[in-house]
Short mmCIF file of C-alpha atoms in Angstrom, two decimals:
data_model
loop_
_atom_site.label_atom_id
_atom_site.label_comp_id
_atom_site.label_asym_id
_atom_site.label_seq_id
_atom_site.Cartn_x
_atom_site.Cartn_y
_atom_site.Cartn_z
CA MET A 1178 -5.17 -21.92 113.59
CA THR A 1179 -8.07 -24.04 114.76
CA THR A 1180 -11.35 -22.68 116.13
CA GLU A 1181 -14.42 -24.49 117.34
CA LEU A 1182 -17.45 -23.80 115.16
CA MET A 1183 -20.18 -25.67 117.06
CA ARG A 1184 -21.21 -28.87 118.77
CA TYR A 1185 -23.84 -30.91 117.02
CA GLU A 1186 -25.24 -34.40 117.72
CA GLY A 1187 -22.49 -35.25 120.21
CA HIS A 1188 -19.66 -34.14 117.92
CA ARG A 1189 -17.49 -31.07 117.80
CA PHE A 1190 -16.91 -29.33 114.46
CA LEU A 1191 -13.77 -27.24 113.94
CA LEU A 1192 -12.66 -24.57 111.46
CA TYR A 1193 -9.29 -24.98 109.70
CA LYS A 1194 -7.43 -23.14 107.01
CA LYS A 1195 -7.15 -25.53 104.09
CA TRP A 1196 -3.36 -25.96 104.28
CA ASP A 1197 -3.35 -26.32 108.08
CA TYR A 1198 -5.44 -29.51 108.04
CA ALA A 1199 -3.37 -32.60 107.16
CA PRO A 1200 -0.81 -30.85 104.96
CA ASN A 1201 1.17 -34.09 104.44
CA GLY A 1202 -1.77 -36.18 103.21
CA ARG A 1203 -5.03 -37.31 104.65
CA THR A 1204 -5.86 -40.61 106.21
CA PRO A 1205 -9.23 -42.29 105.62
CA GLU A 1206 -10.38 -41.09 109.02
CA GLN A 1207 -9.40 -37.50 108.20
CA THR A 1208 -11.16 -37.72 104.87
CA LYS A 1209 -14.28 -39.04 106.59
CA ALA A 1210 -14.13 -36.20 109.12
CA LEU A 1211 -13.80 -33.69 106.28
CA GLU A 1212 -16.80 -35.19 104.46
CA ALA A 1213 -18.85 -34.91 107.66
CA GLY A 1214 -17.97 -31.21 107.84
CA LYS A 1215 -19.06 -30.71 104.24
CA ALA A 1216 -22.37 -32.45 104.96
CA LEU A 1217 -22.91 -30.17 107.97
CA PHE A 1218 -22.23 -27.07 105.86
CA LYS A 1219 -24.53 -28.29 103.08
CA ALA A 1220 -27.47 -28.84 105.47
CA ALA A 1221 -26.80 -25.75 107.60
CA ASN A 1222 -29.35 -23.05 108.37
CA PHE A 1223 -27.22 -19.92 108.14
CA GLU A 1224 -29.91 -17.67 109.54
CA HIS A 1225 -29.89 -19.85 112.64
CA TRP A 1226 -26.11 -19.56 112.81
CA ALA A 1227 -26.39 -15.76 112.61
CA SER A 1228 -28.86 -15.75 115.52
CA GLN A 1229 -26.24 -17.22 117.92
CA PRO A 1230 -23.93 -14.45 119.23
CA GLU A 1231 -21.25 -16.82 120.62
CA LEU A 1232 -20.96 -18.71 117.33
CA VAL A 1233 -20.73 -15.44 115.37
CA ALA A 1234 -17.99 -14.16 117.69
CA ARG A 1235 -15.91 -17.35 117.21
CA VAL A 1236 -16.31 -17.18 113.44
CA GLN A 1237 -15.25 -13.53 113.30
CA LYS A 1238 -12.21 -14.21 115.47
CA PHE A 1239 -11.20 -17.06 113.13
CA LEU A 1240 -11.64 -14.89 110.03
CA VAL A 1241 -9.61 -12.00 111.47
CA GLU A 1242 -6.72 -14.24 112.57
CA SER A 1243 -6.70 -16.76 109.71
CA VAL A 1244 -8.01 -15.08 106.52
CA PRO A 1245 -5.91 -12.12 105.36
CA SER A 1246 -8.55 -10.91 102.90
CA TYR A 1247 -11.15 -10.39 105.64
CA ARG A 1248 -11.33 -6.94 107.17
CA ALA A 1249 -13.66 -6.29 110.08
CA SER A 1250 -15.61 -3.04 109.94
CA PRO A 1251 -14.63 -0.51 112.63
CA TYR A 1252 -18.31 0.26 113.07
CA GLY A 1253 -19.20 -3.38 113.69
CA ASP A 1254 -20.32 -6.06 111.28
CA ARG A 1255 -23.77 -7.52 111.13
CA PRO A 1256 -23.98 -11.20 112.17
CA GLY A 1257 -25.37 -12.13 108.76
CA ASP A 1258 -22.40 -10.53 106.97
CA ILE A 1259 -19.91 -12.44 109.14
CA ILE A 1260 -21.62 -15.76 108.37
CA LYS A 1261 -21.69 -14.87 104.65
CA ALA A 1262 -17.95 -14.16 104.76
CA LEU A 1263 -17.34 -17.61 106.28
CA CYS A 1264 -19.54 -19.25 103.64
CA TRP A 1265 -17.55 -17.47 100.91
CA GLU A 1266 -14.28 -18.84 102.25
CA VAL A 1267 -15.70 -22.39 102.63
CA ARG A 1268 -17.08 -22.42 99.09
CA ASN A 1269 -13.71 -21.25 97.76
CA GLU A 1270 -12.10 -24.09 99.78
CA ALA A 1271 -9.88 -21.64 101.63
CA VAL A 1272 -11.46 -22.84 104.89
CA VAL A 1273 -12.62 -26.35 105.77
CA ILE A 1274 -14.99 -27.68 108.44
CA VAL A 1275 -13.84 -30.88 110.12
CA ARG A 1276 -15.56 -33.19 112.58
CA ALA A 1277 -13.18 -33.82 115.46
CA LYS A 1278 -12.69 -37.13 117.29
CA PRO A 1279 -13.66 -37.30 120.98
CA GLU A 1280 -10.11 -38.28 121.99
CA TYR A 1281 -8.77 -35.21 120.32
CA ILE A 1282 -10.87 -32.79 122.35
CA ALA A 1283 -11.09 -34.65 125.64
CA HIS A 1284 -8.83 -32.05 127.25
CA ASP A 1285 -11.19 -29.30 126.14
CA GLY A 1286 -14.18 -30.41 128.18
CA PHE A 1287 -15.85 -32.69 125.64
CA VAL A 1288 -18.31 -35.07 127.32
CA PRO A 1289 -19.55 -38.18 125.51
CA LYS A 1290 -23.25 -38.62 124.98
CA ARG A 1291 -24.96 -39.41 128.27
CA GLU A 1292 -26.92 -42.61 128.56
CA PHE A 1293 -30.62 -42.29 129.24
CA ASP A 1294 -31.41 -42.72 132.96
CA TYR A 1295 -34.93 -44.12 133.07
CA ALA A 1296 -35.11 -44.18 136.90
CA ALA A 1297 -34.23 -40.49 137.15
CA TYR A 1298 -36.68 -39.70 134.37
CA LYS A 1299 -39.45 -41.62 136.17
CA ARG A 1300 -38.73 -39.83 139.46
CA ASP A 1301 -38.84 -36.48 137.72
CA GLN A 1302 -42.14 -37.31 136.02
CA ASP A 1303 -43.70 -38.51 139.29
CA GLU A 1304 -42.61 -35.35 141.08
CA ARG A 1305 -44.02 -33.19 138.31
CA GLY A 1306 -47.30 -35.13 138.42
CA ARG A 1307 -47.66 -34.72 142.18
CA ALA A 1308 -46.95 -31.01 141.94
CA TYR A 1309 -49.51 -30.65 139.16
CA MET A 1310 -52.18 -32.53 141.12
CA ALA A 1311 -51.54 -30.38 144.20
CA ARG A 1312 -51.86 -27.19 142.16
CA SER A 1313 -54.99 -28.48 140.43
CA LYS A 1314 -56.65 -29.35 143.75
CA ALA A 1315 -55.82 -25.94 145.18
CA TYR A 1316 -57.23 -24.20 142.10
CA SER A 1317 -60.35 -26.39 142.21
CA ASP A 1318 -60.95 -25.64 145.90
CA ASP A 1319 -60.52 -21.92 145.30
CA LEU A 1320 -62.97 -22.05 142.39
CA LYS A 1321 -65.57 -23.94 144.45
CA ALA A 1322 -65.27 -21.45 147.31
CA TYR A 1323 -65.59 -18.55 144.89
CA ASN A 1324 -68.67 -20.03 143.18
CA LYS A 1325 -70.28 -20.76 146.57
CA ALA A 1326 -69.70 -17.18 147.70
CA ILE A 1327 -71.25 -15.87 144.48
CA ASP A 1328 -74.29 -18.17 144.81
CA ASP A 1329 -74.81 -17.17 148.45
CA ARG A 1330 -74.65 -13.49 147.58
CA ILE A 1331 -77.13 -13.92 144.71
CA ARG A 1332 -79.48 -15.84 147.02
CA ARG A 1333 -79.27 -13.19 149.73
CA GLU A 1334 -79.89 -10.37 147.27
CA ALA A 1335 -82.85 -12.20 145.72
CA ASN A 1336 -84.45 -12.85 149.11
CA ALA A 1337 -83.91 -9.24 150.15
CA LEU A 1338 -85.56 -7.84 147.01
CA LYS A 1339 -88.77 -9.87 146.98
CA PRO A 1340 -91.03 -10.43 150.03
CA TYR A 1341 -91.84 -14.00 150.91
CA ARG A 1342 -95.52 -14.85 151.01
CA HIS A 1343 -96.83 -18.33 151.54
CA ILE A 1344 -100.11 -19.14 149.81
CA GLU A 1345 -102.02 -21.92 151.50
CA THR A 1346 -102.76 -24.84 149.21
CA VAL A 1347 -105.90 -26.96 149.22
CA THR A 1348 -104.00 -29.80 150.88
CA GLU A 1349 -102.70 -27.55 153.64
CA ALA A 1350 -106.19 -26.12 154.22
CA GLY A 1351 -107.59 -29.64 154.54
CA GLU A 1352 -104.89 -30.62 157.01
CA ARG A 1353 -105.57 -27.49 159.06
CA ASN A 1354 -109.30 -28.25 159.20
CA LEU A 1355 -108.65 -31.85 160.23
CA ALA A 1356 -106.35 -30.65 163.00
CA ALA A 1357 -109.04 -28.23 164.22
CA TRP A 1358 -111.68 -30.99 164.29
CA ALA A 1359 -109.31 -33.31 166.14
CA LYS A 1360 -108.70 -30.59 168.70
CA CYS A 1361 -112.45 -30.11 169.13
CA ASP A 1362 -112.96 -33.86 169.62
CA ALA A 1363 -110.25 -33.89 172.28
CA LEU A 1364 -111.85 -30.96 174.10
CA ALA A 1365 -115.27 -32.66 173.93
CA ALA A 1366 -113.86 -35.83 175.45
CA LEU A 1367 -112.24 -33.78 178.20
CA ALA A 1368 -115.51 -31.96 178.90
CA SER A 1369 -117.45 -35.25 179.09
CA ALA A 1370 -114.97 -36.59 181.60
CA ALA A 1371 -115.21 -33.40 183.67
CA SER A 1372 -119.02 -33.56 183.57
CA MET A 1373 -119.06 -37.16 184.78
CA VAL A 1374 -116.76 -36.27 187.66
CA ALA A 1375 -118.83 -33.22 188.60
CA SER A 1376 -122.09 -35.22 188.48
CA SER A 1377 -120.73 -37.87 190.81
CA LEU A 1378 -119.82 -35.32 193.49
CA PRO A 1379 -122.47 -34.10 196.02
CA SER A 1380 -123.51 -30.52 195.39
CA ARG A 1381 -124.12 -28.01 198.22
CA ASP A 1382 -125.45 -25.33 195.92
CA ASP A 1383 -128.72 -25.90 194.19
CA ASP A 1384 -127.91 -23.14 191.71
CA VAL A 1385 -124.82 -24.91 190.31
CA PHE A 1386 -125.17 -25.40 186.62
CA ASP A 1387 -125.10 -29.06 185.54
CA LEU A 1388 -123.23 -29.70 182.29
CA GLY A 1389 -125.08 -32.93 181.73
CA GLU A 1390 -123.94 -35.32 179.02
CA VAL A 1391 -121.66 -33.50 176.61
CA SER A 1392 -121.84 -35.10 173.25
CA GLU A 1393 -119.27 -35.04 170.48
CA ILE A 1394 -119.12 -31.75 168.67
CA GLY A 1395 -121.32 -31.75 165.61
CA SER A 1396 -123.26 -34.85 166.64
CA GLY A 1397 -125.91 -33.18 168.81
CA SER A 1398 -126.96 -30.07 170.68
CA THR A 1399 -125.59 -28.68 173.93
CA PRO A 1400 -127.52 -26.73 176.59
CA LEU A 1401 -126.33 -23.49 175.05
CA GLY A 1402 -126.39 -24.65 171.45
CA ASP A 1403 -130.13 -24.95 170.77
CA ALA A 1404 -130.00 -22.25 168.15
CA ALA A 1405 -130.04 -23.57 164.63
CA PRO A 1406 -126.53 -23.38 163.18
CA PHE A 1407 -125.79 -21.83 159.86
CA GLU A 1408 -125.74 -24.24 156.97
CA TYR A 1409 -124.00 -23.71 153.68
CA VAL A 1410 -126.17 -24.46 150.65
CA LYS A 1411 -124.27 -25.47 147.53
CA ASN A 1412 -127.12 -24.52 145.18
CA ALA A 1413 -126.95 -20.80 145.77
CA THR A 1414 -129.31 -18.43 144.00
CA SER A 1415 -128.22 -16.12 141.28
CA ASN A 1416 -128.20 -13.20 143.74
CA ASP A 1417 -125.81 -15.08 146.03
CA VAL A 1418 -123.55 -15.90 143.10
CA MET A 1419 -123.52 -12.25 142.02
CA SER A 1420 -122.75 -11.22 145.62
CA ILE A 1421 -119.83 -13.64 145.81
CA ALA A 1422 -118.45 -12.38 142.50
CA ALA A 1423 -118.82 -8.76 143.59
CA ARG A 1424 -116.86 -9.43 146.79
CA GLY A 1425 -114.04 -11.09 144.87
CA VAL A 1426 -114.24 -14.52 146.52
CA SER A 1427 -114.90 -17.94 145.06
CA GLU A 1428 -117.46 -20.52 146.14
CA SER A 1429 -114.72 -22.73 147.55
CA HIS A 1430 -113.41 -19.82 149.61
CA GLU A 1431 -116.95 -19.10 150.82
CA ALA A 1432 -117.28 -22.74 151.89
CA GLU A 1433 -113.99 -22.62 153.79
CA CYS A 1434 -115.11 -19.49 155.62
CA PHE A 1435 -118.36 -21.16 156.64
CA ALA A 1436 -116.53 -24.28 157.83
CA GLU A 1437 -114.29 -22.15 160.00
CA TYR A 1438 -117.36 -20.32 161.34
CA GLU A 1439 -119.01 -23.62 162.32
CA THR A 1440 -115.83 -24.65 164.11
CA ASP A 1441 -115.75 -21.35 166.00
CA LEU A 1442 -119.42 -21.81 167.03
CA GLU A 1443 -118.73 -25.28 168.37
CA LEU A 1444 -115.83 -23.93 170.38
CA CYS A 1445 -118.07 -21.16 171.73
CA ASN A 1446 -120.66 -23.76 172.76
CA PHE A 1447 -118.02 -25.74 174.57
CA ALA A 1448 -116.62 -22.63 176.29
CA GLY A 1449 -120.08 -21.53 177.39
CA ALA A 1450 -120.84 -24.95 178.81
CA LEU A 1451 -117.47 -25.17 180.53
CA TYR A 1452 -117.42 -21.71 182.15
CA ASN A 1453 -121.22 -21.32 182.63
CA ASP A 1454 -120.98 -17.65 181.61
CA PRO A 1455 -123.62 -16.37 179.14
CA ARG A 1456 -121.67 -13.17 178.61
CA THR A 1457 -118.56 -15.06 177.54
CA TYR A 1458 -120.65 -17.22 175.23
CA ALA A 1459 -122.28 -14.16 173.60
CA MET A 1460 -118.95 -12.41 173.06
CA CYS A 1461 -117.49 -15.60 171.58
CA LYS A 1462 -120.37 -15.92 169.10
CA GLN A 1463 -120.06 -12.25 168.16
CA ARG A 1464 -116.35 -12.60 167.52
CA ALA A 1465 -116.91 -15.76 165.46
CA PHE A 1466 -119.50 -14.01 163.30
CA SER A 1467 -117.20 -11.00 162.78
CA ASN A 1468 -114.40 -13.31 161.66
CA TYR A 1469 -116.83 -15.07 159.33
CA GLN A 1470 -117.89 -11.80 157.73
CA ALA A 1471 -114.32 -10.63 157.36
CA CYS A 1472 -113.38 -13.93 155.72
CA ARG A 1473 -116.25 -13.49 153.22
CA GLY A 1474 -115.08 -10.02 152.29
CA TYR A 1475 -117.69 -7.92 154.09
#
């Protein structure tokens, strides 16, 4: 009886009883096939053989049908014991392993070794690469969206927890003062133009107030600005310094407050000259002084 043991490296190895394989003498080819079977058995990993259920089943069937001394256990044999029984018979030369020729087993589904198809391999590799790049891009986009959502949430929570307060810098304060002076200059130019137009027109009321020549703010006095303006003195006395320290303001802050107060006074002068209303002028000066005191911490 002949039973297939395995297929290895494009060849098929068969199990024979010793007297069933070439009983009338062996040809060189048969001897070579027998030597190949011995080499396979010598280099075999029997634990690997025992781990293959189909191989173990074929070996057990061969032992039951071809070796009278083998008796299968009614409770089932372990794969390792079946392989050991085969090894015992091969070592005693009761069973031989033979490498079969391809022509001999062509009817049994043997397929010669397939040639390597480089074009198919290249197509497969390209397809795998494209699939990998598509998956990688999708994962990268998902990760970016996730990180952006986390950053936005952290930013929103941080802004909600702490109030935002802008502290004016020295540069911003200077720009604000320059803008205020530019606005005052523009208003002064407008008032001068209005005064020239009013002077050129004939007046029917002798009591109409004449604006006269309105000069640039800060360069001279106006009809309602004869009072001496406040002037900030850098060399303050020790009492002034102690007062500033007690109110919690610095000298630079005190100077800024005074500069704003002067600007407010100039605007009051212009408003009084423009509207010719002493009451409006007085209220404007009072409001400017109140703002000045509040700025200084009083």
